[in-house]
Coordinates of C-alpha atoms and ligand atoms in Angstrom, one line a residue:
M16 CA -141.5 182.9 136.6
N17 CA -143.6 184.9 134.1
G18 CA -147.1 183.6 134.8
V19 CA -146.0 180.1 135.9
M20 CA -148.1 178.9 138.9
D21 CA -146.5 177.8 142.2
R22 CA -149.8 176.9 143.9
P23 CA -152.4 174.0 143.6
V24 CA -154.3 173.8 140.3
R25 CA -157.9 174.7 141.2
V26 CA -160.7 173.0 139.3
A27 CA -164.3 174.2 139.0
L28 CA -166.7 171.3 138.1
L29 CA -169.9 172.1 136.3
G30 CA -172.5 169.3 136.8
C31 CA -172.4 166.5 139.3
G32 CA -174.4 163.8 137.5
V33 CA -173.3 160.4 136.1
V34 CA -170.0 161.7 134.8
G35 CA -169.4 164.7 137.2
S36 CA -169.7 162.5 140.3
Q37 CA -167.0 160.1 139.0
V38 CA -164.8 163.1 138.2
V39 CA -165.1 164.2 141.9
R40 CA -164.3 160.6 143.0
L41 CA -161.2 160.3 140.8
I42 CA -159.9 163.8 141.9
R43 CA -160.3 162.8 145.5
D44 CA -159.1 159.1 145.3
Q45 CA -156.1 159.8 143.1
A46 CA -155.0 163.1 144.7
D47 CA -151.4 162.0 145.3
D48 CA -150.9 160.5 141.9
L49 CA -152.5 163.5 140.2
A50 CA -150.2 165.8 142.2
A51 CA -147.2 163.8 141.1
R52 CA -148.2 163.7 137.5
V53 CA -149.2 167.3 137.2
G54 CA -146.4 168.8 139.3
A55 CA -148.8 170.4 141.8
P56 CA -151.8 169.3 143.8
V57 CA -155.2 169.3 142.0
E58 CA -158.0 170.7 144.1
L59 CA -161.7 171.2 143.6
A60 CA -162.5 174.9 143.9
G61 CA -166.2 174.3 143.6
V62 CA -169.0 172.2 142.1
A63 CA -171.9 173.8 140.4
V64 CA -175.1 171.9 140.7
R65 CA -178.7 172.6 139.7
R66 CA -180.1 172.0 143.1
L67 CA -178.5 171.9 146.6
G68 CA -179.5 169.4 149.2
L69 CA -179.8 166.3 146.9
R70 CA -178.4 162.9 147.6
R71 CA -175.5 162.3 145.1
D72 CA -173.5 159.3 143.9
V73 CA -170.4 160.8 145.6
E74 CA -169.9 162.8 148.7
V75 CA -169.1 166.5 148.0
P76 CA -168.1 168.8 150.9
E77 CA -171.1 171.2 151.3
E78 CA -169.0 174.3 151.2
L79 CA -167.9 173.4 147.6
L80 CA -171.5 173.2 146.2
T81 CA -173.1 176.2 144.5
T82 CA -175.9 176.8 142.1
D83 CA -174.1 179.9 140.8
A84 CA -172.2 178.3 137.9
L85 CA -171.3 181.6 136.3
G86 CA -170.0 183.0 139.6
L87 CA -167.8 179.9 140.0
V88 CA -166.2 179.9 136.5
T89 CA -165.3 183.6 136.8
R90 CA -163.6 183.3 140.2
D91 CA -160.0 184.4 140.1
D92 CA -158.8 181.3 141.9
V93 CA -160.2 178.9 139.2
D94 CA -157.5 177.6 136.8
L95 CA -159.5 174.9 135.1
V96 CA -163.2 174.3 134.4
V97 CA -164.7 170.9 133.7
E98 CA -168.1 171.1 132.0
V99 CA -170.2 168.0 132.4
I100 CA -173.7 169.6 132.4
G101 CA -174.4 168.8 128.7
G102 CA -176.7 170.5 126.2
I103 CA -176.2 173.8 124.5
E104 CA -177.0 176.5 127.1
P105 CA -176.0 177.3 129.7
A106 CA -172.9 175.1 128.9
R107 CA -171.8 177.3 125.9
G108 CA -172.1 180.6 127.9
L109 CA -170.2 179.1 130.9
I110 CA -167.4 177.7 128.7
L111 CA -167.0 181.1 126.9
A112 CA -167.0 182.9 130.2
A113 CA -164.5 180.5 131.7
L114 CA -162.1 181.0 128.8
E115 CA -162.5 184.8 128.7
H116 CA -161.7 184.8 132.4
G117 CA -158.4 182.9 131.8
A118 CA -159.4 179.3 132.7
S119 CA -158.7 176.2 130.5
V120 CA -161.7 174.0 129.8
V121 CA -162.3 170.3 129.7
T122 CA -165.7 169.2 128.4
A123 CA -167.5 166.0 127.4
N124 CA -170.2 167.9 125.5
K125 CA -170.3 166.5 122.0
A126 CA -173.7 168.1 121.2
L127 CA -172.3 171.6 121.9
L128 CA -169.0 171.0 120.1
A129 CA -170.8 169.6 117.0
E130 CA -173.2 172.6 116.9
D131 CA -170.8 175.4 117.7
G132 CA -167.3 174.1 118.1
P133 CA -165.6 176.8 116.0
T134 CA -166.9 179.6 118.3
L135 CA -165.4 177.7 121.3
Y136 CA -162.1 176.9 119.5
A137 CA -161.7 180.5 118.5
A138 CA -162.4 181.6 122.1
A139 CA -159.8 179.2 123.5
A140 CA -157.2 180.4 120.9
A141 CA -158.0 184.1 121.7
A142 CA -157.6 183.4 125.4
D143 CA -154.5 181.3 124.8
R144 CA -156.0 178.5 126.9
D145 CA -156.7 174.8 126.3
L146 CA -160.1 173.4 125.3
F147 CA -159.9 169.6 125.5
Y148 CA -162.8 167.1 124.9
E149 CA -161.5 163.6 124.7
A150 CA -164.5 162.3 126.7
A151 CA -166.9 163.7 124.0
V152 CA -166.3 160.9 121.5
A153 CA -166.3 157.2 122.4
G154 CA -166.0 157.7 126.2
A155 CA -162.8 156.3 127.7
I156 CA -161.2 155.5 124.3
P157 CA -158.3 157.7 123.4
I158 CA -159.3 158.7 119.9
L159 CA -159.3 162.5 119.6
R160 CA -155.8 163.0 120.9
P161 CA -154.5 160.3 118.4
L162 CA -156.3 162.0 115.6
R163 CA -155.2 165.5 116.6
E164 CA -151.6 164.7 117.6
S165 CA -150.3 161.2 116.8
L166 CA -151.7 161.2 113.3
A167 CA -150.9 164.8 112.6
G168 CA -148.2 163.8 110.1
D169 CA -150.3 161.3 108.2
R170 CA -153.3 161.6 105.8
V171 CA -156.4 160.1 107.4
T172 CA -158.8 158.8 104.7
R173 CA -161.5 157.1 106.6
V174 CA -162.9 156.8 110.2
L175 CA -165.5 154.1 110.8
G176 CA -166.9 152.8 114.0
I177 CA -169.5 152.3 116.7
V178 CA -169.6 155.5 118.7
N179 CA -172.8 155.3 120.7
G180 CA -172.9 152.9 123.6
T181 CA -176.6 153.1 124.3
T182 CA -177.7 152.0 120.8
N183 CA -175.0 149.4 120.6
F184 CA -176.3 148.1 124.0
I185 CA -179.9 148.0 122.6
L186 CA -178.9 146.3 119.3
D187 CA -176.7 143.8 121.2
R188 CA -179.5 142.9 123.6
M189 CA -182.0 142.5 120.7
D190 CA -179.5 140.2 118.8
T191 CA -178.2 138.1 121.7
L192 CA -181.1 137.9 124.2
G193 CA -184.0 138.8 121.9
S194 CA -184.9 141.7 124.2
G195 CA -187.5 144.2 123.2
F196 CA -186.3 147.7 122.2
S197 CA -187.8 149.7 125.2
E198 CA -186.7 147.0 127.8
A199 CA -183.1 147.3 126.5
L200 CA -183.3 151.1 126.5
D201 CA -184.5 151.2 130.1
E202 CA -181.5 149.0 131.1
A203 CA -179.1 151.3 129.2
Q204 CA -180.5 154.3 131.0
Q205 CA -180.2 152.7 134.4
L206 CA -176.5 151.9 133.7
G207 CA -175.8 155.6 133.0
Y208 CA -175.1 155.2 129.3
A209 CA -177.9 157.2 127.8
E210 CA -178.1 161.0 127.3
A211 CA -180.5 163.0 129.5
D212 CA -183.0 162.8 126.6
P213 CA -182.3 159.3 125.2
T214 CA -183.9 160.4 121.8
A215 CA -180.4 161.8 121.2
D216 CA -179.0 158.3 121.3
V217 CA -181.9 156.4 119.7
E218 CA -182.4 158.8 116.8
G219 CA -178.6 159.0 116.0
F220 CA -178.1 162.7 117.1
D221 CA -175.4 161.7 119.6
A222 CA -173.5 159.6 117.0
A223 CA -173.9 162.3 114.4
A224 CA -172.3 164.9 116.7
K225 CA -169.4 162.5 117.4
A226 CA -169.1 161.9 113.6
A227 CA -168.9 165.6 113.0
I228 CA -166.1 166.0 115.6
L229 CA -164.2 163.0 114.2
A230 CA -164.5 164.2 110.6
S231 CA -163.4 167.7 111.5
L232 CA -160.2 166.5 113.4
A233 CA -159.4 163.6 110.9
F234 CA -159.7 165.7 107.8
H235 CA -158.6 169.2 109.1
T236 CA -161.9 170.8 108.0
R237 CA -165.2 171.9 109.5
V238 CA -168.0 169.4 109.7
A239 CA -171.0 170.3 111.8
A240 CA -173.7 167.9 113.1
L241 CA -176.1 169.2 110.4
D242 CA -173.6 168.1 107.7
V243 CA -173.9 164.5 108.9
H244 CA -176.5 162.2 107.3
R245 CA -178.3 160.8 110.3
E246 CA -180.6 157.8 110.8
G247 CA -181.1 156.2 114.2
I248 CA -182.2 152.8 115.3
A249 CA -185.9 153.5 116.1
E250 CA -186.9 151.8 112.8
V251 CA -184.7 148.7 113.3
T252 CA -187.2 145.9 113.9
A253 CA -186.8 142.4 115.4
S254 CA -187.3 141.2 111.8
D255 CA -184.3 143.3 110.6
V256 CA -182.2 141.7 113.3
A257 CA -183.4 138.2 112.4
S258 CA -182.8 138.9 108.7
A259 CA -179.2 139.9 109.5
R260 CA -178.8 136.8 111.6
E261 CA -179.9 134.6 108.6
M262 CA -177.2 136.3 106.6
D263 CA -174.7 135.5 109.3
S264 CA -174.6 139.3 109.9
V265 CA -175.4 141.7 112.7
V266 CA -177.0 145.1 112.8
K267 CA -174.9 148.0 114.2
L268 CA -175.3 151.7 114.2
L269 CA -172.2 152.9 112.4
A270 CA -170.6 156.3 112.0
I271 CA -168.6 156.6 108.8
C272 CA -166.5 159.6 107.8
E273 CA -164.7 159.5 104.5
L274 CA -162.2 161.6 102.5
I275 CA -163.3 161.2 98.9
E276 CA -161.0 162.1 96.0
G277 CA -162.9 163.5 93.1
P278 CA -162.1 165.2 89.7
D279 CA -162.4 168.6 91.4
G280 CA -160.3 167.7 94.5
P281 CA -161.1 166.0 97.8
S282 CA -164.4 166.3 99.7
V283 CA -165.7 164.7 102.8
A284 CA -168.8 162.6 103.6
A285 CA -170.1 161.8 107.1
R286 CA -173.0 159.6 107.9
V287 CA -174.6 157.7 110.7
H288 CA -177.0 154.8 110.1
P289 CA -177.7 151.2 111.0
A290 CA -175.9 148.8 108.8
M291 CA -175.5 145.0 108.4
I292 CA -172.0 143.8 108.9
P293 CA -170.8 140.2 108.7
R294 CA -170.3 138.4 112.1
S295 CA -166.7 137.8 111.0
H296 CA -166.0 141.6 111.0
P297 CA -164.3 142.9 114.2
L298 CA -167.1 145.5 114.7
A299 CA -169.6 142.6 115.0
N300 CA -168.0 141.6 118.2
V301 CA -168.3 145.0 119.9
R302 CA -170.8 144.1 122.6
E303 CA -172.9 146.0 125.1
A304 CA -171.9 149.7 125.5
Y305 CA -168.4 149.2 124.1
N306 CA -167.3 151.4 121.2
A307 CA -164.7 150.7 118.5
V308 CA -163.3 153.1 115.9
F309 CA -161.2 152.1 112.8
V310 CA -159.0 154.8 111.4
E311 CA -157.5 154.3 108.0
S312 CA -154.6 156.6 107.0
Q313 CA -152.2 156.6 104.0
A314 CA -149.0 155.8 105.9
A315 CA -150.1 154.0 109.0
G316 CA -152.7 151.8 107.3
Q317 CA -155.6 150.6 109.5
L318 CA -155.7 151.4 113.3
M319 CA -158.4 150.1 115.7
F320 CA -159.4 151.8 118.9
Y321 CA -161.7 149.8 121.3
G322 CA -163.1 150.3 124.8
P323 CA -165.9 151.4 127.0
G324 CA -167.8 154.1 125.1
A325 CA -170.2 155.3 127.9
G326 CA -170.8 155.2 131.6
G327 CA -169.7 157.5 134.5
A328 CA -166.3 156.1 135.4
P329 CA -165.0 155.4 131.9
T330 CA -166.0 158.9 130.7
A331 CA -164.4 160.4 133.8
S332 CA -161.2 158.6 132.9
A333 CA -161.0 160.6 129.7
V334 CA -162.0 163.8 131.5
L335 CA -159.1 163.3 134.0
G336 CA -156.6 162.6 131.2
D337 CA -157.5 166.0 129.6
L338 CA -157.5 167.6 133.1
V339 CA -153.9 166.4 133.8
T340 CA -152.6 167.7 130.4
A341 CA -154.5 171.0 130.8
A342 CA -153.2 171.4 134.4
R343 CA -149.6 170.7 133.3
N344 CA -149.9 173.2 130.5
R345 CA -151.3 175.8 133.0
L346 CA -148.2 175.2 135.3
A347 CA -145.9 175.6 132.3
D348 CA -147.9 178.5 131.0
V349 CA -148.2 176.9 127.5
R350 CA -151.1 175.8 125.4
G351 CA -151.6 172.3 123.8
A352 CA -152.4 171.5 120.2
G353 CA -155.7 173.0 119.0
E354 CA -157.9 172.2 116.0
S355 CA -156.9 173.0 112.4
S356 CA -159.5 173.5 109.6
Y357 CA -157.2 174.7 106.9
A358 CA -158.4 172.1 104.4
D359 CA -161.8 173.7 104.2
L360 CA -163.4 170.8 102.3
P361 CA -166.8 170.6 100.7
V362 CA -169.2 168.0 102.3
L363 CA -171.0 165.5 100.0
T364 CA -174.7 164.8 100.4
M365 CA -175.8 161.3 101.3
G366 CA -177.2 160.8 97.8
Q367 CA -173.6 161.1 96.4
T368 CA -172.2 158.6 98.9
Q369 CA -171.3 155.1 97.7
T370 CA -173.1 152.4 99.7
R371 CA -174.6 148.9 99.3
Y372 CA -178.1 147.7 100.2
H373 CA -179.6 144.5 101.6
L374 CA -183.3 144.3 100.7
Q375 CA -185.9 141.9 101.8
L376 CA -189.1 141.8 99.7
D377 CA -192.4 139.9 99.9
V378 CA -193.4 139.3 96.3
D379 CA -196.0 137.3 94.4
D380 CA -194.6 133.8 93.6
K381 CA -195.1 134.1 89.8
A382 CA -193.1 133.8 86.7
G383 CA -191.4 137.0 85.7
V384 CA -191.2 138.6 89.2
L385 CA -187.5 138.0 89.6
A386 CA -186.8 139.5 86.1
A387 CA -189.0 142.6 86.9
V388 CA -187.1 143.1 90.2
A389 CA -183.7 142.8 88.4
Q390 CA -184.9 145.2 85.8
A391 CA -185.6 147.9 88.5
F392 CA -182.0 147.6 89.7
S393 CA -180.5 147.7 86.2
E394 CA -182.7 150.8 85.2
H395 CA -180.9 152.7 87.9
G396 CA -177.4 151.3 87.0
V397 CA -177.3 149.3 90.3
S398 CA -175.7 145.8 90.0
I399 CA -176.9 142.9 92.1
Q400 CA -174.4 140.8 94.0
T401 CA -176.7 138.0 95.3
V402 CA -180.4 137.1 95.2
R403 CA -182.0 134.4 97.4
Q404 CA -185.6 133.4 96.9
E405 CA -187.8 131.3 99.1
G406 CA -191.3 130.2 98.0
R407 CA -194.0 130.2 100.7
G408 CA -197.2 129.2 98.9
D409 CA -198.6 132.0 96.7
D410 CA -195.9 134.5 97.8
A411 CA -192.1 134.4 98.0
Q412 CA -189.5 136.2 100.0
L413 CA -186.6 137.7 98.0
V414 CA -183.4 138.8 99.6
V415 CA -181.3 141.0 97.4
V416 CA -177.8 142.3 98.1
S417 CA -176.5 145.0 95.8
H418 CA -173.0 145.9 94.7
T419 CA -171.8 149.5 95.6
A420 CA -173.8 152.3 94.0
S421 CA -174.7 155.8 94.9
D422 CA -177.2 156.1 97.7
A423 CA -179.5 158.1 95.5
D424 CA -179.6 155.3 92.9
L425 CA -180.2 152.7 95.5
G426 CA -183.0 154.8 97.1
A427 CA -184.6 155.2 93.6
V428 CA -184.5 151.4 93.2
V429 CA -186.3 151.0 96.5
E430 CA -189.0 153.5 95.5
E431 CA -189.6 151.7 92.3
L432 CA -189.8 148.3 94.0
R433 CA -192.4 149.7 96.4
A434 CA -194.5 150.8 93.5
M435 CA -194.5 147.5 91.7
A436 CA -197.7 145.5 91.6
Y437 CA -195.8 142.2 92.2
V438 CA -194.1 143.5 95.4
R439 CA -196.4 143.1 98.4
E440 CA -194.0 144.7 100.8
V441 CA -190.4 145.9 101.0
S442 CA -190.0 144.5 104.6
S443 CA -186.4 145.4 105.3
V444 CA -183.9 147.9 103.7
M445 CA -180.5 148.0 105.4
R446 CA -177.2 149.3 104.2
V447 CA -174.3 146.7 104.2
E448 CA -170.8 147.5 105.4
G449 CA -167.6 145.5 105.8
A450 CA -168.6 142.6 103.6
A451 CA -166.7 141.4 100.5
E452 CA -168.1 142.8 97.2
Ligands
NAI502 N1 -173.0 159.4 130.6 C1 -172.1 159.0 129.6 O1 -171.8 157.9 129.4 C2 -171.4 160.1 128.9 C3 -171.8 161.4 128.9 N2 -171.1 162.3 128.2 C4 -171.5 163.7 128.2 O2 -171.2 164.2 129.6 C5 -172.1 165.3 129.9 C6 -172.8 164.9 131.2 O3 -173.5 163.7 131.0 P1 -174.1 162.9 132.3 O4 -173.2 163.0 133.4 O5 -174.4 161.5 131.8 O6 -175.4 163.7 132.5 P2 -176.3 163.8 133.8 O7 -177.6 164.3 133.4 O8 -176.2 162.6 134.6 O9 -175.5 165.0 134.6 C7 -175.6 166.4 134.2 C8 -175.8 167.1 135.5 O10 -175.7 168.5 135.3 C9 -176.7 169.1 136.1 N3 -177.0 170.5 135.6 C10 -177.9 170.8 134.7 N4 -177.9 172.1 134.5 C11 -177.0 172.6 135.4 C12 -176.6 174.0 135.7 N5 -177.1 175.0 135.0 N6 -175.7 174.1 136.6 C13 -175.2 173.1 137.3 N7 -175.5 171.8 137.0 C14 -176.5 171.6 136.1 C15 -177.8 168.2 136.2 O11 -178.6 168.4 137.3 C16 -177.1 166.8 136.2 O12 -176.9 166.4 137.6 C17 -173.0 165.4 128.7 O13 -172.5 166.4 127.8 C18 -172.9 164.0 128.0 O14 -173.2 164.1 126.6 C19 -170.0 162.0 127.4 C20 -169.6 160.7 127.3 C21 -170.3 159.7 128.0
LIG503 N1 -175.1 158.5 125.5 C1 -173.8 158.3 125.0 C2 -172.8 158.5 126.1 C3 -171.4 158.6 125.6 O1 -171.1 159.4 124.8 C4 -173.6 156.9 124.5 O2 -174.5 156.1 124.7 O3 -172.6 156.6 123.8
NA504 NA1 -162.7 159.4 124.0

């Protein structure tokens, strides 16, 4: 039999919070189906928690609970470890210990993967064990396995989407119900969408971690969270949302990963920022905590992946999918597809990235103002697509949408406008995506 198991697959669960409690429930409620799909029963060997004696969202037999996570992952009867604690440590140390001790690992921890993925991937390869993390990006949506396996024979050129449920929920509530920011954030937290520290969602760290994972898999290279240009939604105001509405657009927090062909060969760019998109665009209709990811590849063309991006049960669905594959692989004593980073591509800075801006300015309603504003654009080589002016007494509101230019040039235009005597305020600056040029 050469290492092939003829006993139940035993799973150690680390963390029993929003996601962990749903993992326990699915392992328990679907025991017969899981056994049939895996080829052996799947049993919980233990559940590591921070504190014993707490009321939990799911009933866990007391004898399975332990506060000794390291002791649990290094037990000889543990075949598979599911890490849903989150954060960098102790999660990293526990995953490394589990792999070294011969267990395969399933994790939902995008923060850790985006910070130190290569160390974990190398440890999994050295141990000849699986490290799967479908739940880490876009919750229940199968997106990492398609990138890693289904599209392995194609050349992916762009990945664009909404990958954070909490911020999408907040922006959707602001747009459709006129909710305030903190009211909508409270609701997202209560529904189990937000990270333990919701700053990770609001400031775009969570989406940037996911963008790093997506770009790495899509382009077969290494992109870390720090390589991703990151802007969150904390600065998005009710007036930005209203301004988008006037343009028949909506504000979304987007993650955009691109393969860019240049004279010296390809490079990659990855960014996360709020952007205005037209209401006719499919991403505009992604509501609440749903996520959607577009993948563009040379042979397949455009693919769209859509579904629940956050929440206990949807995330546990992705964890269980990985768990079944990893368990089958353990039974067959094989290892699934890992990461490849052979392309080793340089990462462009945000300034080099090509974008478009929507600007709203309060200006003096005087002759020559429009010409001076247009001059600021042309000095930096940025072409204007549309200008709308509304007089309001002695001042006027100008709404300018640019054509595509480098982000550095667009940023320089904004700086210059802010310094102009005629310009009372640059009241909204927002990138534009998905609209016709
Ligand atoms: N909630 C969601 O919608 C999603 C969460 N994730 C990821 O899943 C992971 C877990 O997220 P949630 O379940 O939402 O968080 P949570 O905060 O509800 O659960 C984490 C649990 O781990 C426990 N814990 C902390 N340190 C521990 C330790 N040393 N030993 C044992 N237990 C410990 C905490 O007490 C808590 O119960 C995170 O990496 C998160 O980024 C991924 C996709 C979606
Ligand atoms: N906090 C995250 C959870 C899923 O990854 C989100 O809101 O998307
Ligand atoms: Na996923």
